Amino acid sequence: MKLFNRDSPKIKIQSSKKDAFSGWLKCTHCEELIHAQELQDNLSCCPKCDYHYRLSADERLKSIADVDSFQELFQDLAPVDSLQFVDSEPYSERLLLWDW
């Protein structure tokens, strides 16, 4: 009796590799698989271990403010070097690197 038959393999070989994002993520804390939509619906908190992922400022505002209710104030303020702080380079030169 022949165990292996080279002419008709039982295992189907996938010829192309999928590179698309499937939506599944591994939790960095509990290493369980969670879907990205589930994570988003749970406000970036793992539903299995309650690990809280970091939120950007925009994401945090969207989670705590009503829709179209947030109004940014004092947009024209920029930092000043009132102490004339100097480290390896003056603080005022470091401020020039930022796009205020």
C-alpha positions as MATLAB code, in Angstrom:
seq = 'MKLFNRDSPKIKIQSSKKDAFSGWLKCTHCEELIHAQELQDNLSCCPKCDYHYRLSADERLKSIADVDSFQELFQDLAPVDSLQFVDSEPYSERLLLWDW';
ca = [
       0.000    0.000    0.000;
       1.304    3.400   -0.962;
       1.147    6.085    1.765;
       2.183    9.066   -0.309;
       1.081    9.878   -3.803;
       3.068   12.590   -5.564;
       0.523   12.977   -8.343;
      -2.381   14.207   -6.233;
      -1.354   15.996   -3.036;
      -3.978   16.273   -0.288;
      -2.639   19.633    0.902;
      -3.550   22.638   -1.188;
      -0.637   24.981   -1.683;
      -1.362   28.686   -1.553;
       0.428   30.277   -4.469;
       0.130   33.913   -3.400;
       0.682   35.398    0.031;
      -1.862   37.804    1.460;
      -0.258   41.053    2.532;
      -3.446   42.904    3.397;
      -4.305   43.855    6.974;
      -6.920   41.413    8.227;
      -8.011   43.549   11.185;
      -6.734   41.214   13.902;
      -4.222   42.445   16.477;
      -2.396   40.773   19.324;
      -2.786   42.561   22.646;
       0.594   43.751   23.888;
      -0.372   42.887   27.462;
      -2.256   39.572   27.429;
      -1.264   38.505   23.878;
      -4.860   37.555   23.008;
      -6.174   38.191   19.519;
      -8.616   41.068   19.262;
     -10.171   42.688   16.239;
      -9.240   46.316   15.538;
     -12.907   47.311   15.350;
     -13.561   45.721   18.754;
     -10.614   47.652   20.186;
     -11.909   50.887   18.677;
     -15.438   50.258   19.990;
     -13.975   49.665   23.456;
     -12.146   53.053   23.400;
      -8.669   51.520   22.884;
      -9.013   49.222   25.873;
      -8.452   45.474   25.494;
     -11.797   43.734   26.144;
     -10.043   40.662   27.527;
      -7.548   42.102   30.037;
      -8.594   45.802   30.281;
      -5.177   47.011   29.124;
      -5.459   50.670   28.133;
      -3.659   51.666   24.955;
      -2.374   55.198   24.487;
      -4.677   57.709   22.877;
      -3.626   60.695   20.812;
      -4.932   64.098   21.845;
      -7.551   63.999   19.084;
      -8.706   60.505   20.085;
      -8.996   61.553   23.731;
     -11.023   64.641   22.827;
     -13.358   62.559   20.666;
     -13.903   60.163   23.559;
     -14.762   62.805   26.186;
     -16.371   65.683   24.234;
     -19.697   65.776   22.455;
     -19.652   65.802   18.659;
     -18.839   69.284   17.288;
     -18.766   70.778   20.794;
     -15.003   71.149   21.237;
     -13.586   74.569   20.438;
      -9.843   75.073   20.699;
      -8.909   78.289   22.507;
      -5.686   80.287   22.472;
      -4.361   78.831   19.233;
      -2.003   81.767   18.789;
       0.003   81.141   21.984;
       3.630   80.120   21.627;
       6.208   79.258   24.306;
       8.755   81.833   25.419;
      12.088   81.431   27.168;
      11.504   83.703   30.157;
      14.247   82.005   32.221;
      16.887   82.136   29.441;
      17.474   78.437   30.070;
      20.657   76.991   28.536;
      21.563   73.332   28.361;
      23.650   71.914   25.524;
      21.988   74.639   23.437;
      19.772   77.582   24.378;
      16.098   76.787   24.844;
      15.154   79.589   22.466;
      17.022   77.780   19.646;
      15.216   74.547   20.458;
      11.917   76.375   20.190;
      12.803   77.382   16.636;
      12.790   73.701   15.637;
       9.083   73.399   16.509;
       6.451   74.498   14.066;
       4.281   76.762   16.213;
];
